[in-house]
Coordinates of C-alpha atoms in Angstrom, one line a residue:
X1 CA 0.0 0.0 0.0
X2 CA 1.5 3.3 -1.1
X3 CA 2.5 5.8 1.6
X4 CA 0.2 8.8 2.1
X5 CA 1.5 12.2 1.0
X6 CA 1.6 13.3 4.6
X7 CA 3.8 10.3 5.7
X8 CA 6.0 10.8 2.6
X9 CA 6.6 14.5 3.4
X10 CA 7.3 13.8 7.1
X11 CA 10.0 11.2 6.2
X12 CA 11.6 13.6 3.7
X13 CA 11.5 16.4 6.4
X14 CA 13.0 14.0 8.9
X15 CA 16.0 13.2 6.6
X16 CA 16.5 16.9 6.1
X17 CA 16.4 17.7 9.8
X18 CA 18.9 14.9 10.7
X19 CA 21.1 15.6 7.7
X20 CA 23.7 17.8 9.4
X21 CA 24.3 15.0 11.9
X22 CA 24.4 12.5 9.1
X23 CA 27.1 14.4 7.3
X24 CA 29.1 14.8 10.5
X25 CA 28.9 11.1 11.0
X26 CA 30.1 10.4 7.4
X27 CA 33.1 12.7 8.2
X28 CA 33.8 10.8 11.4
X29 CA 33.7 7.4 9.6
X30 CA 36.2 8.7 6.9
X31 CA 38.4 10.0 9.7
X32 CA 38.7 6.6 11.3
X33 CA 40.6 5.5 8.2
X34 CA 41.6 1.8 8.6
X35 CA 43.3 0.0 5.8
X36 CA 42.7 -3.7 5.2
X37 CA 42.8 -5.5 8.5
X38 CA 42.6 -2.2 10.4
X39 CA 38.8 -1.7 10.2
X40 CA 38.1 -2.6 13.8
X41 CA 37.7 0.9 15.1
X42 CA 35.2 2.0 12.4
X43 CA 33.3 -1.3 12.9
X44 CA 33.3 -0.8 16.7
X45 CA 31.7 2.6 16.2
X46 CA 29.0 1.1 14.1
X47 CA 28.4 -1.7 16.7
X48 CA 27.9 1.0 19.3
X49 CA 25.5 3.0 16.9
X50 CA 23.4 -0.1 16.2
X51 CA 23.3 -1.2 19.9
X52 CA 22.3 2.3 21.0
X53 CA 19.3 2.3 18.7
X54 CA 18.1 -1.0 20.2
X55 CA 19.0 -3.3 17.3
X56 CA 20.0 -6.9 18.1
X57 CA 23.6 -6.4 17.3
X58 CA 26.2 -9.1 16.5
X59 CA 29.9 -9.4 15.6
X60 CA 30.3 -12.2 13.1
X61 CA 33.8 -13.6 12.4
X62 CA 34.8 -14.5 8.9
X63 CA 35.6 -18.2 9.5
X64 CA 38.3 -19.4 7.1
X65 CA 37.3 -23.0 7.4
X66 CA 33.7 -22.3 6.7
X67 CA 34.3 -19.9 3.9
X68 CA 36.9 -22.1 2.2
X69 CA 34.3 -24.8 1.6
X70 CA 32.2 -22.4 -0.6
X71 CA 33.3 -22.1 -4.2
X72 CA 32.2 -18.5 -4.4
X73 CA 34.1 -17.3 -1.4
X74 CA 37.3 -15.4 -1.9
X75 CA 40.7 -17.1 -1.4
X76 CA 42.5 -16.3 1.9
X77 CA 45.9 -14.8 2.1
X78 CA 48.2 -13.5 4.8
X79 CA 46.7 -10.0 4.4
X80 CA 43.0 -11.1 4.8
X81 CA 41.3 -8.9 7.4
X82 CA 40.4 -10.4 10.7
X83 CA 37.9 -7.6 11.5
X84 CA 34.4 -8.8 12.2
X85 CA 31.2 -8.2 10.3
X86 CA 28.8 -6.0 12.3
X87 CA 25.1 -6.9 12.0
X88 CA 22.2 -5.1 13.5
X89 CA 18.7 -6.6 13.3
X90 CA 15.5 -4.7 13.8
X91 CA 12.5 -6.9 14.7
X92 CA 9.0 -5.5 14.5
X93 CA 6.3 -5.8 17.1
X94 CA 4.2 -7.8 14.7
X95 CA 4.5 -8.2 11.0
X96 CA 1.8 -6.5 9.0
X97 CA 0.2 -8.1 5.9
X98 CA 2.2 -7.3 2.8
X99 CA 5.3 -6.1 4.7
X100 CA 8.5 -7.6 3.5
X101 CA 11.9 -8.0 5.1
X102 CA 15.0 -6.2 3.9
X103 CA 18.8 -6.3 4.1
X104 CA 20.7 -3.0 4.1
X105 CA 24.3 -3.8 3.4
X106 CA 27.4 -1.6 3.1
X107 CA 31.2 -2.3 3.2
X108 CA 33.5 -0.4 5.5
X109 CA 36.8 -1.5 4.1
X110 CA 38.7 0.9 1.9
X111 CA 41.5 0.7 -0.7
X112 CA 45.1 1.9 -0.2
X113 CA 45.7 5.7 -0.5
X114 CA 48.7 5.8 -2.7
X115 CA 51.3 8.6 -2.3
X116 CA 49.9 11.1 0.2
X117 CA 51.5 14.0 -1.8
X118 CA 49.1 13.3 -4.7
X119 CA 46.1 14.2 -2.5
X120 CA 45.0 17.8 -2.1
X121 CA 44.0 17.1 1.5
X122 CA 44.9 14.3 4.0
X123 CA 43.2 11.1 2.7
X124 CA 41.3 10.8 6.0
X125 CA 40.4 14.5 6.4
X126 CA 36.7 14.2 5.6
X127 CA 37.0 17.9 4.6
X128 CA 34.0 19.5 2.8
X129 CA 34.4 21.9 -0.1
X130 CA 31.2 23.0 -1.8
X131 CA 29.0 20.0 -2.5
X132 CA 31.9 17.5 -2.0
X133 CA 33.0 15.6 1.0
X134 CA 36.6 14.3 0.5
X135 CA 38.5 11.3 1.8
X136 CA 39.4 7.7 1.2
X137 CA 36.2 5.7 1.5
X138 CA 33.9 8.7 1.5
X139 CA 32.2 7.6 -1.7
X140 CA 33.2 3.9 -1.7
X141 CA 31.3 3.4 0.5
X142 CA 31.1 4.8 4.0
X143 CA 28.6 7.5 3.0
X144 CA 26.3 4.7 1.7
X145 CA 26.7 2.7 4.9
X146 CA 25.8 5.8 7.0
X147 CA 22.8 6.5 4.7
X148 CA 21.5 3.0 5.6
X149 CA 21.5 3.9 9.3
X150 CA 20.1 7.4 8.9
X151 CA 17.3 6.2 6.6
X152 CA 16.1 4.1 9.5
X153 CA 16.7 7.1 11.8
X154 CA 14.3 9.2 9.7
X155 CA 11.5 6.8 10.4
X156 CA 12.3 6.8 14.2
X157 CA 12.2 10.6 14.1
X158 CA 8.5 10.5 13.2
X159 CA 7.7 7.8 15.7
X160 CA 7.7 4.9 13.2
X161 CA 9.7 1.8 12.6
X162 CA 9.7 -0.9 9.9
X163 CA 6.8 -3.4 10.3
X164 CA 9.1 -6.2 9.0
X165 CA 12.5 -7.4 9.9
X166 CA 15.4 -5.2 8.7
X167 CA 19.0 -6.5 8.8
X168 CA 21.7 -3.8 8.6
X169 CA 25.1 -5.2 7.7
X170 CA 28.5 -3.4 7.8
X171 CA 31.2 -5.6 6.3
X172 CA 34.9 -5.8 5.6
X173 CA 36.7 -7.5 2.7
X174 CA 34.4 -6.2 -0.1
X175 CA 37.4 -4.7 -1.8
X176 CA 39.4 -8.0 -1.7
X177 CA 37.4 -11.2 -1.4
X178 CA 33.7 -10.5 -0.7
X179 CA 34.1 -12.7 2.3
X180 CA 32.4 -10.3 4.8
X181 CA 29.1 -10.5 3.0
X182 CA 29.6 -14.1 2.1
X183 CA 30.0 -14.8 5.8
X184 CA 26.6 -13.3 6.5
X185 CA 25.0 -15.5 3.8
X186 CA 26.6 -18.6 5.2
X187 CA 25.4 -17.6 8.7
X188 CA 21.8 -17.6 7.4
X189 CA 21.1 -13.9 7.2
X190 CA 18.6 -13.4 4.4
X191 CA 15.5 -11.3 3.5
X192 CA 13.0 -10.6 0.7
X193 CA 15.3 -8.1 -0.9
X194 CA 18.7 -6.3 -0.4
X195 CA 19.8 -2.7 -1.0
X196 CA 23.4 -1.7 -1.2
X197 CA 24.2 2.0 -1.6
X198 CA 27.5 1.8 -3.5
X199 CA 28.4 5.0 -5.3
X200 CA 26.5 4.3 -8.5
X201 CA 25.7 8.0 -9.4
X202 CA 22.0 7.4 -8.4
X203 CA 21.7 4.7 -11.0
X204 CA 20.7 1.0 -10.5
X205 CA 23.2 -1.6 -11.4
X206 CA 21.7 -3.9 -14.0
X207 CA 24.7 -6.2 -14.6
X208 CA 28.0 -6.7 -12.9
X209 CA 31.2 -8.6 -13.8
X210 CA 32.8 -11.3 -11.7
X211 CA 36.4 -10.8 -10.6
X212 CA 39.3 -13.1 -10.0
X213 CA 42.6 -12.1 -8.2
X214 CA 45.7 -14.1 -8.8
X215 CA 49.5 -14.0 -8.5
X216 CA 52.1 -15.3 -10.9
X217 CA 55.6 -16.1 -9.5
X218 CA 58.8 -16.8 -11.4
X219 CA 62.0 -17.9 -9.8
X220 CA 65.4 -18.9 -11.2
X221 CA 69.2 -18.6 -10.6
X222 CA 70.8 -15.2 -9.8
X223 CA 74.1 -14.2 -11.5
X224 CA 76.2 -11.1 -11.7
X225 CA 75.4 -8.8 -14.7
X226 CA 78.8 -9.7 -16.2
X227 CA 77.4 -13.2 -16.7
X228 CA 73.9 -12.1 -17.6
X229 CA 73.6 -14.6 -20.5
X230 CA 74.2 -17.5 -18.0
X231 CA 71.3 -16.5 -15.8
X232 CA 67.8 -15.6 -16.7
X233 CA 66.0 -12.3 -16.2
X234 CA 62.9 -13.2 -14.2
X235 CA 61.4 -9.8 -14.8
X236 CA 61.8 -10.1 -18.6
X237 CA 60.4 -13.6 -18.5
X238 CA 57.3 -12.6 -16.5
X239 CA 56.7 -9.8 -19.0
X240 CA 56.2 -12.5 -21.7
X241 CA 53.5 -14.0 -19.4
X242 CA 51.9 -10.6 -19.2
X243 CA 51.8 -10.5 -23.0
X244 CA 50.0 -13.8 -23.0
X245 CA 47.5 -12.7 -20.4
X246 CA 46.8 -9.6 -22.5
X247 CA 46.0 -12.0 -25.4
X248 CA 43.6 -13.8 -23.1
X249 CA 42.0 -10.5 -22.1
X250 CA 41.3 -9.8 -25.8
X251 CA 39.9 -13.3 -26.3
X252 CA 37.5 -12.9 -23.4
X253 CA 36.4 -9.4 -24.6
X254 CA 35.7 -10.9 -28.0
X255 CA 33.0 -13.0 -26.3
X256 CA 30.9 -9.9 -25.4
X257 CA 28.8 -10.2 -28.6
X258 CA 25.3 -11.1 -27.8
X259 CA 25.7 -10.3 -24.1
X260 CA 22.9 -7.7 -23.7
X261 CA 24.4 -5.5 -21.0
X262 CA 28.0 -5.7 -22.1
X263 CA 28.3 -5.7 -25.9
X264 CA 28.0 -1.9 -26.0
X265 CA 31.2 -1.5 -23.8
X266 CA 34.6 -1.2 -25.5
X267 CA 36.3 -3.4 -23.0
X268 CA 34.1 -4.9 -20.3
X269 CA 36.7 -7.5 -19.4
X270 CA 39.8 -5.7 -17.9
X271 CA 43.0 -7.5 -17.0
X272 CA 44.8 -5.3 -14.5
X273 CA 48.5 -6.1 -13.8
X274 CA 48.4 -4.2 -10.5
X275 CA 51.6 -4.9 -8.6
X276 CA 55.1 -6.2 -9.6
X277 CA 58.0 -7.2 -7.3
X278 CA 61.3 -8.6 -8.4
X279 CA 65.0 -8.7 -8.1
X280 CA 67.3 -7.9 -5.2
X281 CA 70.2 -5.8 -6.6
X282 CA 70.8 -3.4 -9.5
X283 CA 74.0 -5.4 -10.5
X284 CA 72.4 -8.8 -10.2
X285 CA 70.2 -10.3 -12.9
X286 CA 66.8 -10.6 -11.2
X287 CA 66.2 -14.3 -10.3
X288 CA 62.6 -13.8 -9.1
X289 CA 59.6 -11.8 -9.9
X290 CA 55.9 -11.8 -9.0
X291 CA 52.9 -10.0 -10.4
X292 CA 49.5 -9.6 -8.8
X293 CA 46.6 -9.3 -11.2
X294 CA 42.9 -8.9 -11.4
X295 CA 40.7 -10.0 -14.3
X296 CA 37.0 -9.7 -14.8
X297 CA 34.5 -12.3 -16.1
X298 CA 31.1 -12.2 -17.7
X299 CA 28.0 -13.3 -15.8
X300 CA 27.4 -17.0 -16.5
X301 CA 31.1 -17.8 -16.6
X302 CA 32.5 -19.4 -13.5
X303 CA 35.6 -18.3 -11.7
X304 CA 37.0 -21.8 -12.1
X305 CA 36.7 -21.6 -15.9
X306 CA 38.6 -18.4 -15.9
X307 CA 41.2 -19.8 -13.5
X308 CA 41.7 -22.8 -15.8
X309 CA 42.2 -20.4 -18.8
X310 CA 44.8 -18.4 -16.9
X311 CA 46.8 -21.5 -16.0
X312 CA 46.6 -22.8 -19.6
X313 CA 47.8 -19.5 -20.9
X314 CA 50.7 -19.2 -18.5
X315 CA 51.8 -22.8 -19.3
X316 CA 51.5 -22.0 -23.1
X317 CA 53.8 -19.0 -22.8
X318 CA 56.2 -20.8 -20.6
X319 CA 56.9 -23.3 -23.4
X320 CA 58.2 -20.4 -25.6
X321 CA 60.8 -19.2 -23.0
X322 CA 64.0 -21.1 -22.3
X323 CA 64.0 -20.0 -18.6
X324 CA 60.4 -20.7 -18.0
X325 CA 60.6 -24.2 -19.6
X326 CA 63.1 -25.1 -16.9
X327 CA 61.5 -23.1 -14.1
X328 CA 57.7 -23.0 -14.7
X329 CA 55.8 -20.0 -13.4
X330 CA 53.5 -20.7 -10.5
X331 CA 49.9 -19.3 -10.4
X332 CA 48.1 -18.9 -7.1
X333 CA 44.7 -17.4 -6.1
X334 CA 44.8 -14.8 -3.4
X335 CA 41.5 -12.9 -3.3
X336 CA 38.3 -12.6 -5.3
X337 CA 37.0 -15.8 -6.9
X338 CA 33.6 -14.4 -7.8
X339 CA 31.1 -14.7 -10.6
X340 CA 29.1 -11.8 -12.0
X341 CA 25.3 -11.4 -12.1
X342 CA 22.5 -9.8 -14.0
X343 CA 19.5 -8.2 -12.2
X344 CA 16.6 -9.3 -14.2
X345 CA 14.1 -6.4 -14.7
X346 CA 10.6 -6.4 -13.3
X347 CA 10.9 -7.3 -9.6
X348 CA 8.5 -5.7 -7.2
X349 CA 11.6 -4.3 -5.3
X350 CA 12.9 -2.6 -8.5
X351 CA 9.6 -1.1 -9.4
X352 CA 9.3 0.4 -5.9
X353 CA 12.8 1.8 -6.1
X354 CA 11.9 3.4 -9.5
X355 CA 8.9 5.0 -7.9
X356 CA 10.6 6.5 -4.8
X357 CA 13.6 7.6 -6.8
X358 CA 11.4 9.5 -9.1
X359 CA 9.5 11.0 -6.2
X360 CA 12.8 12.2 -4.6
X361 CA 14.7 13.3 -7.7
X362 CA 12.0 14.1 -10.2
X363 CA 13.8 11.9 -12.8
X364 CA 13.4 8.4 -14.0
X365 CA 15.7 5.7 -12.6
X366 CA 18.2 4.6 -15.1
X367 CA 20.4 1.5 -15.0
X368 CA 24.0 0.8 -15.8
X369 CA 26.5 -2.0 -16.1
X370 CA 29.2 -2.1 -13.4
X371 CA 32.6 -3.5 -14.7
X372 CA 33.9 -3.9 -11.2
X373 CA 33.2 -6.2 -8.2
X374 CA 30.0 -5.8 -6.1
X375 CA 28.9 -7.8 -3.0
X376 CA 25.4 -7.6 -4.6
X377 CA 26.4 -10.7 -6.5
X378 CA 26.1 -12.9 -3.3
X379 CA 22.5 -12.0 -2.9
X380 CA 21.6 -12.3 -6.6
X381 CA 23.4 -15.6 -7.1
X382 CA 23.3 -17.4 -3.7
X383 CA 20.0 -16.1 -2.2
X384 CA 18.3 -15.3 -5.5
X385 CA 16.5 -12.3 -4.1
X386 CA 16.1 -8.9 -5.7
X387 CA 19.6 -7.3 -5.3
X388 CA 19.5 -3.5 -5.7
X389 CA 22.8 -1.7 -5.9
X390 CA 22.0 2.0 -5.9
X391 CA 23.8 4.9 -4.2
X392 CA 25.2 8.4 -4.3
X393 CA 27.3 10.3 -6.8
X394 CA 31.0 9.8 -6.2
X395 CA 34.2 10.7 -8.0
X396 CA 37.8 9.5 -8.1
X397 CA 36.9 6.2 -6.4
X398 CA 40.1 4.2 -5.7
X399 CA 41.9 7.4 -6.9
X400 CA 43.3 10.5 -5.4
X401 CA 40.9 13.1 -3.9
X402 CA 38.1 10.6 -3.7
X403 CA 34.8 12.4 -2.9
X404 CA 31.1 12.1 -2.6
X405 CA 28.3 14.5 -3.4
X406 CA 26.6 15.8 -0.2
X407 CA 23.4 16.7 -1.9
X408 CA 23.3 13.2 -3.5
X409 CA 23.8 11.6 -0.1
X410 CA 20.6 13.4 1.1
X411 CA 18.6 12.3 -2.0
X412 CA 19.8 8.7 -1.6
X413 CA 19.1 8.7 2.2
X414 CA 15.6 10.0 1.5
X415 CA 15.0 7.4 -1.3
X416 CA 16.2 4.5 1.0
X417 CA 14.0 5.8 3.8
X418 CA 10.9 5.9 1.6
X419 CA 11.8 2.5 0.1
X420 CA 12.0 0.9 3.6
X421 CA 8.7 2.5 4.7
X422 CA 6.8 1.1 1.7
X423 CA 8.6 -2.2 1.3
X424 CA 8.5 -3.2 5.0
X425 CA 5.4 -1.3 6.0
X426 CA 5.4 1.0 9.1
X427 CA 4.3 0.6 12.7
X428 CA 4.4 2.9 15.7
X429 CA 7.6 2.5 17.7
X430 CA 7.3 0.1 20.6
X431 CA 7.0 1.9 23.9

């Protein structure tokens, strides 16, 4: 049953009234910082926030033994975070007819800052200039995680609460493995729909690639540069492997034809050679080298299929190199091992999001293809529920001077609040 104009306006007004506090809390969350494995302080803050609002709050560990048994979980490495997932559960007094449950999910982990001198301000400043709030994680996606909380707060401000169960999840490891959200799935947290306010520029993600992370290692025999021909240059050898992997990238992109949400893109499958290490001394021929890579995959293609292609390509290139024939490169998997998904149009949840988005923004909701990893895939593929990825306008995500639009945060918070109210139904707050 649609919300009355009076309730709609009261929710919009409540978001506006609380918005100064909301932005201050986004700044606070940015200022916590916390690189991979250092998210505890930010997550402790959210645990406190959930508990203080009366939610049934839990810290959930990412159990390596449990996760490793699931083919869609990310692969563990020494740098895997040990921070917990923080989950708050709102339980209604009594479920009303037609009310449906909802998960509000957001990741708290952030990516490395890179050289500090390339930032205009400190990466954890949270500084505001005009409509922009700056800092690592501001857009991706602590503003969205805060919007989830303040959307619920808007309802509380008018004496209402969802008349169905709402699960609010703050997770680590979205930027590396997806294991935070996967842990919630394996622990049994599910609902009738999920909304994740990633920085999608107020668009709905229609399709999303999968992602695989891997490492290639080459090792040989070090010699002095005077005898360079007697040794083998591991860096030069591994660069031949990179050439082969780029060939594989092209082959995979050639398969975009007929893929509805991807064929319009120039290069939906991106192989990123992201990190390289090798050698020990400028006057020694490098005897070892490693590269860390990321590659995307189309929905419907399994991570294992892509892993097999990578191993075959590395073996194929190795046969053409005298050093690699004797010392074969080794491939290992050290992060994402995830498939992509397509959000099929027409779900009731999507139709409602379209309606409330138009109410708030005055514009039709458009959709887009995301050529990067999203935790939404876990809900779409594993739980098979409507998985809505929709959030604020952000710029320079994963880059320098990352920022999020303040006016967009308010629009998105309002949209989420109205979505919750209509999807879950409303009841008076229990006394």
